Tab-separated table of C-alpha atoms and ligand atoms in Angstrom:
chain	number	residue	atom	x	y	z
A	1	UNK	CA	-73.403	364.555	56.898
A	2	UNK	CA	-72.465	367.436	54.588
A	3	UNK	CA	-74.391	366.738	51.183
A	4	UNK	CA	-73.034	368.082	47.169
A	5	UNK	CA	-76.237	368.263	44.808
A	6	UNK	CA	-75.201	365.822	41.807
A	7	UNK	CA	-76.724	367.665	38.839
A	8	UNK	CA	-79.417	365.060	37.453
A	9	UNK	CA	-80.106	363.091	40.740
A	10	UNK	CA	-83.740	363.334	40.564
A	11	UNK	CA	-83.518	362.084	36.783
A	12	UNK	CA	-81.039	358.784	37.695
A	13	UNK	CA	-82.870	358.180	41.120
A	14	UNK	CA	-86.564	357.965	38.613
A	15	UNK	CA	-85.345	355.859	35.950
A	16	UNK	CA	-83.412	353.165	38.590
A	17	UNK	CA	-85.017	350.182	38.486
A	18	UNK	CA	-84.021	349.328	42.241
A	19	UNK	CA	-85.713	352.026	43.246
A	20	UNK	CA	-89.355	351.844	44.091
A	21	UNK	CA	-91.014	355.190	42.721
A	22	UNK	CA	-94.910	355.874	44.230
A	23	UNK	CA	-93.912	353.133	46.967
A	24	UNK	CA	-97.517	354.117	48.710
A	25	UNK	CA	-98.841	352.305	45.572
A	26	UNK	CA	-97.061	348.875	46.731
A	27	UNK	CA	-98.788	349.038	50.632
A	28	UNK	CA	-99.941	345.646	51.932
A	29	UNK	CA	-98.394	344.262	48.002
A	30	UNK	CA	-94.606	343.824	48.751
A	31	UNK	CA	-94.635	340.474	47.968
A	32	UNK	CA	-95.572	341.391	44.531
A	33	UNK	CA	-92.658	343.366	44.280
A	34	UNK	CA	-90.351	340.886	44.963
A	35	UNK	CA	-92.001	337.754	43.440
A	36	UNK	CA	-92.112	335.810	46.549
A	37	UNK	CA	-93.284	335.624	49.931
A	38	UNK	CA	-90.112	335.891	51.960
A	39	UNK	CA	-89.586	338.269	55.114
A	40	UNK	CA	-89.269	341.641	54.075
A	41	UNK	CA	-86.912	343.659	56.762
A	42	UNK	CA	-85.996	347.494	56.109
A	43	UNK	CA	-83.404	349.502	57.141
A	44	UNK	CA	-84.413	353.346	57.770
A	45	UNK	CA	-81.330	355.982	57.274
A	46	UNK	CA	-79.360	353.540	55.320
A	47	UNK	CA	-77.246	355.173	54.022
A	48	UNK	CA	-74.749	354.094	51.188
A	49	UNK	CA	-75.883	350.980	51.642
A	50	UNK	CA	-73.189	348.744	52.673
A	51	UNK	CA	-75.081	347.036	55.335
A	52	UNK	CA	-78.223	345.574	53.443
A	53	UNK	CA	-76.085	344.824	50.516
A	54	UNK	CA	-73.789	342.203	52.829
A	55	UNK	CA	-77.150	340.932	54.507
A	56	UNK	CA	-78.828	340.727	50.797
A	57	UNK	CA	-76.090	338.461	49.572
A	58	UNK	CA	-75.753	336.473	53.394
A	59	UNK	CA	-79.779	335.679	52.790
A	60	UNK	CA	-81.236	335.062	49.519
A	61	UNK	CA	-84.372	334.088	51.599
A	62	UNK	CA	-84.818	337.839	52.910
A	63	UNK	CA	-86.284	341.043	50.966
A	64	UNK	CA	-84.452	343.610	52.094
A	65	UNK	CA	-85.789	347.609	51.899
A	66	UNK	CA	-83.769	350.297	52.215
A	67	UNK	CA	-84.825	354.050	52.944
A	68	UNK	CA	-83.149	356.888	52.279
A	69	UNK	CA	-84.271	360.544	52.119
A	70	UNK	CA	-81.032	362.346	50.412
A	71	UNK	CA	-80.892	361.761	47.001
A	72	UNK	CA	-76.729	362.295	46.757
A	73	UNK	CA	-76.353	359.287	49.285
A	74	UNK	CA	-79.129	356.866	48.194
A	75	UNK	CA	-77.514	357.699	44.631
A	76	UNK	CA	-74.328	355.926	45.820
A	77	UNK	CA	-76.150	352.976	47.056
A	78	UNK	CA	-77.859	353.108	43.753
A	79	UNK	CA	-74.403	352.521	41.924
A	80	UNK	CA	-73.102	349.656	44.157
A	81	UNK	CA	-76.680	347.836	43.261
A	82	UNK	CA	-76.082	348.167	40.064
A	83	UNK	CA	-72.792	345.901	39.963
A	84	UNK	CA	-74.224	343.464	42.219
A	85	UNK	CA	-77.477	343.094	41.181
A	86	UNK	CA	-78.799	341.762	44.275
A	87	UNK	CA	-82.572	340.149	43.136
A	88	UNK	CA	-83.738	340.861	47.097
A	89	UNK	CA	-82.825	344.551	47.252
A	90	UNK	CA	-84.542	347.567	46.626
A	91	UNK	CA	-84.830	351.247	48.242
A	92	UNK	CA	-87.080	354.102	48.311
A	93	UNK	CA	-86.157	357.462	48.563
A	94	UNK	CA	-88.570	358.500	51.488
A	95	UNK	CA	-88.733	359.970	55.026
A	96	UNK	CA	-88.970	357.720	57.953
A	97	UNK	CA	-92.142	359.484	58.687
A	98	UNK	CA	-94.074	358.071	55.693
A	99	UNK	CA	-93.344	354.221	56.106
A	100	UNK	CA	-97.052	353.675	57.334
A	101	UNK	CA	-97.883	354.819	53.622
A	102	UNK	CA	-95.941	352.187	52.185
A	103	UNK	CA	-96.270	349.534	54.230
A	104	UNK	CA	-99.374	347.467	55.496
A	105	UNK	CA	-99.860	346.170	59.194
A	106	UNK	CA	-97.606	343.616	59.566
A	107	UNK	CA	-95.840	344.282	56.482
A	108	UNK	CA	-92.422	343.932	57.771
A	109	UNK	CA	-90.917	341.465	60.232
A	110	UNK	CA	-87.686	343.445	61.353
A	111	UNK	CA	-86.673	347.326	61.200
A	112	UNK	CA	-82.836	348.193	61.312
A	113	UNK	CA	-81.935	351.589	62.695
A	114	UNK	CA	-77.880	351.982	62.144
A	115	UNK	CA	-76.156	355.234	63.712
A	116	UNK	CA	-79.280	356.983	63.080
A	117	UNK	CA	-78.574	361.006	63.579
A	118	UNK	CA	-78.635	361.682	66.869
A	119	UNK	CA	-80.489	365.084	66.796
A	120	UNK	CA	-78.837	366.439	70.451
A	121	UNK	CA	-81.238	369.199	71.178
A	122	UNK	CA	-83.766	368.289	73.317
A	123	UNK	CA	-86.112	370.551	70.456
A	124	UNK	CA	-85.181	367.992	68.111
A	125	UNK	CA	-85.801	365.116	70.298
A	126	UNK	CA	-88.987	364.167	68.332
A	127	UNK	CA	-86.665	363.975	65.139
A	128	UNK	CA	-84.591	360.906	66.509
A	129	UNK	CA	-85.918	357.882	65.020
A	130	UNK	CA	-85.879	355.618	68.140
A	131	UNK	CA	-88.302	358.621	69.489
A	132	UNK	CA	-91.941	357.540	70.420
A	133	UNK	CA	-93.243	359.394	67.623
A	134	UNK	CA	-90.875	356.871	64.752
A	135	UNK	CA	-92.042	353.570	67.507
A	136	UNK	CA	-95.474	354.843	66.580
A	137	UNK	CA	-94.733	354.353	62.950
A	138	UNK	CA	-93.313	350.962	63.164
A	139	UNK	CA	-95.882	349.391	65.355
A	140	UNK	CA	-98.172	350.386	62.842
A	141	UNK	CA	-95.767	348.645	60.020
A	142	UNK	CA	-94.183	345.456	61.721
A	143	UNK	CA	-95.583	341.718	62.539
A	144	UNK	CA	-96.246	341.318	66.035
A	145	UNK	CA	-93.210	339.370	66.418
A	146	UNK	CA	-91.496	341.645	64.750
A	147	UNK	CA	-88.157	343.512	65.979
A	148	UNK	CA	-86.361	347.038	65.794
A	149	UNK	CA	-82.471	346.613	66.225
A	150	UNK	CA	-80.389	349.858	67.010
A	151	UNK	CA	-77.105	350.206	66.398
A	152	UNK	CA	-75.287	353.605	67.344
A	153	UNK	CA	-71.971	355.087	68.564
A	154	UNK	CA	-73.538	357.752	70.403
A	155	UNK	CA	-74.240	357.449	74.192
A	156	UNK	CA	-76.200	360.461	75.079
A	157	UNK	CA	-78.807	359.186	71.865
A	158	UNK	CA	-78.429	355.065	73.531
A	159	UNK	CA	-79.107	356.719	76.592
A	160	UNK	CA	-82.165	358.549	75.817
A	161	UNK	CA	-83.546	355.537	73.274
A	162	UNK	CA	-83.118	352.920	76.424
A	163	UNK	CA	-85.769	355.351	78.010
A	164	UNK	CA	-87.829	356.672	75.087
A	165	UNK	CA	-88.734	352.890	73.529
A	166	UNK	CA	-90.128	351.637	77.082
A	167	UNK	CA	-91.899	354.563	77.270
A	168	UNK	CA	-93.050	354.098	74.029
A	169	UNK	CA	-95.028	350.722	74.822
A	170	UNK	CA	-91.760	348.663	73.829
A	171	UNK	CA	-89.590	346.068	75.612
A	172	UNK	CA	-86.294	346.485	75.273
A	173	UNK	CA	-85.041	342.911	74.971
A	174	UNK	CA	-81.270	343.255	75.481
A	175	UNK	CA	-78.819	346.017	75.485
A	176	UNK	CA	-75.360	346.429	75.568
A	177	UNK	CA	-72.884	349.030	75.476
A	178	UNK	CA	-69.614	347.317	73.833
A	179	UNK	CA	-71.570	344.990	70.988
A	180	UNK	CA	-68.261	344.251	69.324
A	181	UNK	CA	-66.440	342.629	72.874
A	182	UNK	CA	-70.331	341.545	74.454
A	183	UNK	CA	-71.470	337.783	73.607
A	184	UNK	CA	-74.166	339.497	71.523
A	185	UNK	CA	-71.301	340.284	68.788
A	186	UNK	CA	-71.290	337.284	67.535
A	187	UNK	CA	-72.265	337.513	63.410
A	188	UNK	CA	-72.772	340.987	63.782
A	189	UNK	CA	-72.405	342.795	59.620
A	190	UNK	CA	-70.234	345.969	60.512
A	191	UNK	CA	-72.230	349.477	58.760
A	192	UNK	CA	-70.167	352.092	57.151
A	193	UNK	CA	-70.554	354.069	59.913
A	194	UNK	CA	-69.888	351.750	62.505
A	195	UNK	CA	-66.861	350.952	60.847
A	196	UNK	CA	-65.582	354.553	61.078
A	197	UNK	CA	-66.036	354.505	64.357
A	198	UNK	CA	-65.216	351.216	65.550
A	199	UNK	CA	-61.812	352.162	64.276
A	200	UNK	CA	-61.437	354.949	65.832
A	201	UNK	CA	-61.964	352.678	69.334
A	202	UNK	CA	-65.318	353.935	70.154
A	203	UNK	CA	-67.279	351.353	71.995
A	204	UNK	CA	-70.611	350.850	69.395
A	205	UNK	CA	-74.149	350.165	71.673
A	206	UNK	CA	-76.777	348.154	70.456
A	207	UNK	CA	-80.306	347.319	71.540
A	208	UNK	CA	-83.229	345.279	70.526
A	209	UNK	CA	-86.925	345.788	71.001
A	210	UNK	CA	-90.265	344.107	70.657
A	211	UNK	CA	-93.896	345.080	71.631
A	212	UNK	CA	-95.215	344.991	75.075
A	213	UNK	CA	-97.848	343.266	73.749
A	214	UNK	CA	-98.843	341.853	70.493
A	215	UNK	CA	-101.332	344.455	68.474
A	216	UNK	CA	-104.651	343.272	68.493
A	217	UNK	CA	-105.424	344.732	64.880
A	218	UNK	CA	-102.850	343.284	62.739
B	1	LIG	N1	-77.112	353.479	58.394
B	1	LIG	C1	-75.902	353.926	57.728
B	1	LIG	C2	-74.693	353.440	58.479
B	1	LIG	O1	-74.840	353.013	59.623
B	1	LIG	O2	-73.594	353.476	57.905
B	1	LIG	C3	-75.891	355.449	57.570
B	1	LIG	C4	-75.842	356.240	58.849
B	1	LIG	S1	-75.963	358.003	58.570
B	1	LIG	C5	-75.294	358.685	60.020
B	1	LIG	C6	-77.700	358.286	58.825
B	1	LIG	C7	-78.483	358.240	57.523
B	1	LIG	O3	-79.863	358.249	57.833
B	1	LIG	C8	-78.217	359.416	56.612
B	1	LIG	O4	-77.909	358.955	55.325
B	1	LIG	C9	-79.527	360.200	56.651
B	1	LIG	O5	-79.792	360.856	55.430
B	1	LIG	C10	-80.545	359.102	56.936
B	1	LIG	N2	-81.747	359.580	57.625
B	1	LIG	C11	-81.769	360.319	58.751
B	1	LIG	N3	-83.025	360.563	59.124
B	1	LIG	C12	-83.830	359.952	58.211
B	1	LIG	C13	-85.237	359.863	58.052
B	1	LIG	N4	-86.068	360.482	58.906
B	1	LIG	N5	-85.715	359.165	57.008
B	1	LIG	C14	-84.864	358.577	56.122
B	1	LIG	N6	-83.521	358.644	56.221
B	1	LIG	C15	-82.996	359.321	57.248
């Protein structure tokens, strides 16, 4: 994604009140932050946004957390929140890498990667967020119920995730190469990106995983 610095980013990003500045301060107290006790699911690389802001307004009964690290995208999102004013929505401007800072064990009952960047040097590999080094991060983070759903256009990174998530001490639950003609379609909320692509007739893929086994600590 090719990025324009918006003079004063930094500034609007601080003052937004959907965004959660010092997030680390809010670990293990997200229910404070939203004034309830609900579910609190997160999408990592979100993007503009679309896709938690259809799911916000689908399920009041959800708190919904969006990460982004690049301020000129999340910025976007920022502005869309701001005419809809969704009570169950808020993001952080963050890398995936620090969610075990802001989260406590068990914090979070489902993780949404969508058309996560697909990194396609194998020097890079630890970079993809479906790598065992970003399953590491979530099992620290999610209930032991709890479930990662990946959504992404690109077969060579579906390819490598339906090997790197076993290997990373998950089960992949179901998988399917053509969500939008497979009996797993059904109710599916279309991303920006997948929309993109989907139009241009690219098949999207989509798997789900849980733990092996439930975590003992949480
Ligand atoms: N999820 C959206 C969608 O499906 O339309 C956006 C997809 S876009 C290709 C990937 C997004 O993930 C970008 O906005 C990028 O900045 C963000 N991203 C990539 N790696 C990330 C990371 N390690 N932590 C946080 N955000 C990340």
């Amino acid at each position: 994604m090719r990025l324009r610095h918006i003079p004063g980013s930094e500034q609007q990003i601080a003052e937004s009140p959907y965004v959660i500045g010092n997030p680390e301060e809010k670990k293990a107290h997200w229910a404070d932050v939203f004034g309830n006790e609900n579910p609190v699911h997160i999408e990592v690389g979100m993007g503009k946004g679309k896709f938690l802001m259809e799911l916000a307004g689908m399920h009041p009964d959800i708190n919904y957390v969006g990460i982004e690290r690049y301020s000129t995208v999340l910025l976007k999102a920022i502005r869309k929140q701001e005419a809809l004013k969704l009570p169950n929505l808020f993001f952080l401007r963050e890398d995936a890498g620090t969610l075990a800072d802001i989260f406590g064990p068990g914090e979070v009952a489902k993780i949404y990667l969508n058309f996560s960047d697909p990194w396609p040097k194998d020097r890079h590999a630890k970079r993809r967020l479906t790598s065992p080094r970003f399953m590491a991060v979530y099992d620290r983070i999610l209930k032991p119920e709890g479930i990662v759903e990946f959504k992404t256009d690109n077969q060579e990174l579906f390819a490598y995730s339906l090997q790197s998530v076993p290997e990373a001490g998950w089960n992949v639950d179901w998988h399917t190469f053509d969500l939008h003609h497979s009996e797993y379609g059904e109710g599916n909320v279309m991303t920006e990106y997948e929309a993109k692509f989907s139009a241009q007739g690219k098949p999207i893929c989509k798997l789900t995983a849980s733990r092996k086994a439930p975590v003992s600590k949480i």
